Coordinates of C-alpha atoms in Angstrom, one line a residue:
M1 CA -7.5 -14.3 -12.9
C2 CA -5.1 -11.6 -13.6
A3 CA -4.1 -9.3 -10.5
C4 CA -5.0 -5.5 -10.2
G5 CA -3.1 -3.5 -8.8
S6 CA 0.4 -1.6 -9.1
P7 CA 3.3 -4.4 -9.6
A8 CA 5.7 -2.1 -7.1
R9 CA 7.1 -2.9 -4.0
P10 CA 3.3 -2.8 -1.7
P11 CA 4.2 -1.2 1.7
L12 CA 3.9 -3.7 4.6
A13 CA 0.8 -3.4 7.2
A14 CA -0.5 -4.3 10.3
T15 CA -1.9 -8.2 10.9
T16 CA -4.4 -9.5 13.7
R17 CA -4.2 -12.8 14.5
T18 CA -7.0 -14.8 12.0
P19 CA -5.7 -18.3 11.3
Q20 CA -5.8 -20.5 14.4
E21 CA -2.4 -22.5 12.3
Q22 CA -0.5 -18.5 13.1
P23 CA 2.4 -18.9 14.9
P24 CA 2.8 -15.4 17.0
A25 CA 5.0 -12.6 16.0
P26 CA 8.3 -13.6 17.6
P27 CA 9.4 -11.4 20.5
L28 CA 11.7 -8.5 20.8
E29 CA 15.0 -9.3 22.4
I30 CA 15.5 -6.8 23.7
L31 CA 20.0 -5.8 24.6
P32 CA 20.9 -5.9 27.8
G33 CA 21.1 -2.8 29.6
T34 CA 20.4 0.7 28.9
P35 CA 22.1 2.3 26.8
D36 CA 23.5 6.0 27.1
P37 CA 23.9 8.2 23.3
K38 CA 27.4 9.3 22.9
L39 CA 26.5 12.4 21.0
P40 CA 26.6 14.2 18.4
T41 CA 26.8 12.2 15.8
E42 CA 27.5 13.4 12.1
V43 CA 26.5 10.4 9.8
T44 CA 26.1 10.1 5.8
S45 CA 22.8 9.4 5.6
A46 CA 21.6 7.2 2.3
D47 CA 20.2 10.6 0.4
G48 CA 23.9 11.8 0.6
K49 CA 23.0 14.2 3.5
Q50 CA 25.8 15.1 6.3
V51 CA 23.1 15.2 9.5
T52 CA 24.6 15.9 12.8
I53 CA 22.1 14.4 15.1
T54 CA 22.4 16.4 18.6
D55 CA 19.5 15.4 21.0
A56 CA 18.2 11.5 21.1
S57 CA 15.5 12.3 23.7
R58 CA 12.8 12.0 21.2
I59 CA 13.5 9.2 18.7
L60 CA 10.8 8.8 15.7
P61 CA 11.2 5.7 13.0
L62 CA 8.8 6.1 10.2
T63 CA 8.9 3.1 9.5
G64 CA 7.9 -0.4 11.9
A65 CA 11.5 -2.4 10.5
I66 CA 13.4 0.3 11.8
S67 CA 11.7 0.7 14.9
E68 CA 12.0 -2.8 15.8
V69 CA 16.5 -1.8 15.5
V70 CA 15.4 1.0 17.9
F71 CA 13.3 -0.9 20.5
T72 CA 16.3 -4.0 20.4
L73 CA 19.1 -1.5 21.6
G74 CA 16.9 -0.2 24.2
L75 CA 16.0 2.6 23.2
G76 CA 12.3 2.3 23.4
N77 CA 11.4 4.5 26.0
R78 CA 12.9 7.3 24.6
V79 CA 10.1 6.4 21.1
V80 CA 7.2 9.2 21.0
G81 CA 5.4 7.6 17.8
R82 CA 4.9 5.2 15.0
D83 CA 4.3 3.1 11.7
I84 CA 2.1 1.1 11.5
A85 CA 4.0 -1.9 10.4
A86 CA 5.2 -1.5 14.2
T87 CA 3.0 -4.0 15.5
F88 CA 4.8 -5.8 17.7
P89 CA 2.8 -5.4 22.0
E90 CA 6.3 -2.5 23.1
A91 CA 5.1 -0.3 20.6
A92 CA 1.2 0.0 20.6
H93 CA 0.9 2.6 23.6
L94 CA 2.9 4.9 21.2
P95 CA 0.5 7.8 18.5
L96 CA 0.3 6.5 14.8
V97 CA 1.7 9.0 13.4
T98 CA 3.0 6.9 10.1
R99 CA 1.9 4.4 7.5
A100 CA 5.0 4.0 5.8
H101 CA 4.0 5.2 1.7
D102 CA 1.9 8.2 3.7
V103 CA 3.6 10.1 6.5
S104 CA 2.0 12.7 8.1
V105 CA 3.8 16.1 8.3
E106 CA 1.8 17.7 11.2
G107 CA 0.9 14.6 12.9
V108 CA 5.0 13.9 12.8
L109 CA 5.8 17.6 13.8
S110 CA 3.2 17.7 16.7
L111 CA 5.3 14.8 18.4
R112 CA 8.6 17.4 19.0
P113 CA 10.9 14.4 18.0
T114 CA 14.3 15.0 17.9
V115 CA 15.8 13.0 15.5
I116 CA 13.9 11.2 12.5
L117 CA 14.8 7.6 11.1
A118 CA 13.2 7.0 7.1
D119 CA 13.6 4.8 4.8
E120 CA 14.6 5.6 1.3
E121 CA 11.3 4.7 0.8
T122 CA 9.8 6.8 3.0
G123 CA 7.5 8.5 1.6
P124 CA 6.0 11.3 -0.4
P125 CA 8.8 13.4 -1.1
E126 CA 7.1 16.5 -0.8
A127 CA 7.0 15.4 3.3
M128 CA 10.3 14.1 3.1
E129 CA 11.7 17.4 2.6
Q130 CA 9.1 19.7 4.5
L131 CA 10.4 17.1 7.4
R132 CA 14.0 17.9 6.2
G133 CA 13.2 21.9 6.5
S134 CA 11.4 22.4 9.6
G135 CA 15.2 21.9 11.3
I136 CA 15.1 18.1 13.0
P137 CA 17.5 15.9 11.9
V138 CA 15.9 13.2 9.3
V139 CA 18.1 10.5 8.7
I140 CA 17.7 8.1 5.5
V141 CA 18.7 4.5 5.7
K142 CA 18.9 2.2 3.5
P143 CA 16.0 -0.3 3.1
A144 CA 17.6 -4.4 3.8
W145 CA 16.0 -7.0 1.1
S146 CA 18.0 -9.5 2.0
L147 CA 19.9 -10.9 5.5
P148 CA 23.5 -9.6 4.4
E149 CA 21.3 -6.2 4.6
V150 CA 20.8 -7.2 8.3
A151 CA 23.8 -6.3 9.7
P152 CA 24.5 -2.9 8.0
R153 CA 21.1 -1.4 8.7
I154 CA 21.3 -2.4 12.2
K155 CA 24.8 -1.0 12.8
A156 CA 23.4 2.4 10.1
I157 CA 21.0 3.3 12.8
A158 CA 22.6 2.9 16.1
Q159 CA 25.6 4.7 14.8
A160 CA 23.1 7.5 14.1
L161 CA 22.0 7.5 17.3
G162 CA 25.5 7.5 19.5
V163 CA 25.3 3.6 20.4
A164 CA 27.5 2.1 18.1
E165 CA 29.0 0.6 20.2
A166 CA 25.8 -1.5 21.0
G167 CA 25.1 -1.6 17.6
E168 CA 28.2 -3.8 17.0
R169 CA 26.7 -6.1 19.9
L170 CA 22.9 -6.3 18.2
A171 CA 24.4 -6.8 14.2
G172 CA 27.0 -10.1 15.8
R173 CA 24.0 -11.3 17.4
T174 CA 21.8 -11.1 15.3
E175 CA 24.0 -12.7 12.5
A176 CA 24.8 -15.2 14.8
Q177 CA 21.2 -16.3 15.5
V178 CA 20.7 -16.7 10.8
K179 CA 23.3 -18.5 10.9
A180 CA 21.8 -21.2 13.3
A181 CA 18.3 -20.9 12.0
R182 CA 19.5 -21.4 8.9
A183 CA 21.3 -24.3 9.6
K184 CA 18.3 -26.7 11.2
A185 CA 17.5 -26.6 6.9
P186 CA 17.2 -30.3 6.4
A187 CA 20.5 -31.3 4.7
G188 CA 20.2 -33.1 1.0
A189 CA 16.8 -32.9 1.5
A190 CA 14.6 -31.9 -1.6
K191 CA 14.2 -28.7 -1.7
P192 CA 10.5 -27.1 -1.9
R193 CA 9.7 -24.8 -4.5
V194 CA 7.5 -21.7 -2.6
A195 CA 6.1 -19.0 -4.0
F196 CA 5.1 -15.8 -2.2
L197 CA 1.9 -13.8 -2.6
Y198 CA 1.3 -10.8 -1.6
L199 CA -2.6 -10.2 -1.3
R200 CA -4.7 -7.7 -0.5
G201 CA -7.8 -9.3 -1.8
T202 CA -10.4 -6.0 -0.4
A203 CA -8.0 -3.9 -2.7
G204 CA -7.9 -6.0 -5.8
V205 CA -5.0 -6.4 -5.5
Y206 CA -2.7 -9.9 -5.8
L207 CA 1.0 -10.0 -6.6
I208 CA 3.4 -13.4 -6.5
G209 CA 7.1 -12.5 -5.3
G210 CA 9.9 -12.3 -7.6
K211 CA 13.2 -11.7 -7.8
G212 CA 14.1 -9.0 -4.8
S213 CA 11.0 -9.4 -2.9
G214 CA 12.8 -9.9 -0.1
A215 CA 10.9 -13.0 0.7
D216 CA 13.1 -15.0 -2.3
S217 CA 16.4 -14.6 0.4
M218 CA 14.2 -15.6 3.1
I219 CA 12.2 -19.0 1.3
E220 CA 16.5 -19.4 0.2
A221 CA 18.0 -19.4 3.9
A222 CA 15.3 -21.6 5.1
G223 CA 16.4 -24.3 2.5
G224 CA 13.5 -23.8 -0.1
V225 CA 13.3 -22.5 -4.2
D226 CA 12.2 -18.8 -5.1
A227 CA 9.3 -20.5 -7.3
G228 CA 9.4 -16.5 -8.7
T229 CA 12.8 -16.5 -9.5
A230 CA 12.9 -19.8 -10.4
M231 CA 10.3 -19.6 -13.4
G232 CA 12.5 -15.8 -14.3
L233 CA 10.5 -12.9 -12.7
T234 CA 12.6 -10.6 -12.7
K235 CA 10.9 -7.6 -10.5
A236 CA 10.1 -7.7 -7.0
F237 CA 5.9 -8.0 -7.2
T238 CA 4.3 -8.9 -10.6
P239 CA 0.8 -9.1 -11.0
I240 CA -0.9 -13.0 -10.8
T241 CA -1.7 -14.8 -13.2
S242 CA -3.4 -17.9 -13.2
E243 CA -1.0 -19.6 -16.7
A244 CA 2.0 -17.7 -13.9
L245 CA 0.9 -19.4 -10.7
I246 CA 0.8 -23.0 -12.7
A247 CA 3.7 -22.4 -14.3
A248 CA 5.8 -21.3 -10.9
R249 CA 4.3 -25.0 -9.6
P250 CA 4.2 -24.2 -5.5
D251 CA 5.1 -27.2 -3.3
V252 CA 4.4 -24.7 -0.3
I253 CA 2.8 -20.5 -1.0
L254 CA 4.2 -18.2 1.4
V255 CA 1.7 -15.8 2.1
M256 CA 1.4 -12.4 5.0
S257 CA -1.5 -13.2 7.6
K258 CA -3.3 -10.5 7.0
G259 CA -3.1 -11.2 2.9
L260 CA -4.6 -14.7 4.0
Q261 CA -7.2 -13.0 6.3
S262 CA -8.3 -10.6 3.2
V263 CA -9.2 -13.1 0.6
G264 CA -10.9 -15.5 3.2
G265 CA -8.3 -17.4 4.5
I266 CA -7.0 -20.8 3.0
D267 CA -11.1 -21.6 1.7
G268 CA -10.8 -18.6 0.1
L269 CA -7.2 -18.7 -1.4
V270 CA -7.6 -21.9 -2.9
R271 CA -10.2 -20.7 -4.9
I272 CA -8.3 -17.5 -6.7
Q273 CA -8.3 -18.8 -10.0
G274 CA -4.8 -21.1 -11.1
I275 CA -4.0 -22.0 -6.9
A276 CA -6.5 -24.9 -6.9
Q277 CA -3.8 -26.3 -10.3
T278 CA -0.9 -26.0 -7.4
P279 CA 1.0 -28.9 -5.9
A280 CA 0.3 -26.5 -2.7
G281 CA -3.5 -25.6 -3.8
Q282 CA -4.0 -29.4 -3.9
R283 CA -2.2 -29.9 -0.6
R284 CA -3.2 -26.5 0.7
R285 CA 0.5 -26.6 1.9
V286 CA 0.4 -22.2 3.1
V287 CA 2.9 -20.7 5.9
D288 CA 1.8 -17.6 6.8
V289 CA 4.1 -15.8 9.2
E290 CA 3.0 -12.4 11.0
D291 CA 3.1 -9.1 8.6
G292 CA 4.7 -6.3 11.0
S293 CA 8.0 -9.5 10.9
L294 CA 8.4 -11.2 7.8
L295 CA 9.6 -8.9 5.7
N296 CA 11.9 -6.0 8.3
F297 CA 15.2 -8.2 8.3
G298 CA 15.9 -7.3 11.4
P299 CA 15.9 -8.2 14.9
R300 CA 13.9 -10.5 14.4
T301 CA 14.8 -12.3 11.4
A302 CA 16.3 -15.7 12.4
R303 CA 13.6 -16.4 14.8
V304 CA 11.4 -16.2 11.2
L305 CA 13.1 -18.1 9.4
E306 CA 13.3 -20.9 12.5
T307 CA 9.4 -20.3 11.6
L308 CA 10.2 -20.7 8.5
V309 CA 12.5 -23.9 8.6
E310 CA 9.7 -25.8 10.2
R311 CA 7.0 -25.1 8.1
M312 CA 8.2 -25.6 4.6
H313 CA 10.1 -28.8 5.4
Q314 CA 6.7 -30.0 7.4
A315 CA 5.1 -33.4 5.2

């Protein structure tokens, strides 16, 4: 089966808890104390522009991953809107104004933010130009698609919001938690081959992750082998074919929970051509993780990693 759809990096999306075996999304572990932003700050945005922030009373993060950092820093009471991928309960009451790759300029401006946080993949470009032209400070941070990028992104967001000290504490705590999670992977055990599949059955999108998907970093940290990378896939995402699945020979299939739901759960997944011919399909070895946390690479990443270690290495 050859998937339709673009092999470009797909946007993260919200999820619902459908498979009974799906673990709950890890909770936010908000830093103790309420940081008081020290402003103004002047930072170099990831797009090379110098940005001065004088007011952090109304913060608008345009991605779920950035929202996670802002809330965990203790600044959630200043956030005025959310992206669809901000799936944690603390953000549920906020108005939805963007879907990462589909920013609503009118919706953003209606919230009167005093600072906007986005990443290099937030768009479309015309919308971002309109927001910059509005006079509201727009800070672009680099997206994180591997574990080493987590701490620098936390620090960059905290620096922009005038809470650099809290950012240092959160980055340090997160790094320690990731190290502890990695240590739980069985030492000396055979490493399972894990294929990350991005599925949107209702849209006909079936992709397999390779080098740079983000999942490759998580799989390797959890003591596995990323099957897509091992078979030589150099793009982050490639349309699935039955031949590629069989060649990948995954022992475990990793999916986002909403993607699994979109193909009819595990029963529907194994009916996709090629899945049933893999060791993972034959044994129904499927690990699903909540969409809003799997590839966020933020303060909850260590908890996701713990889940992967536990479930990837099950007999």
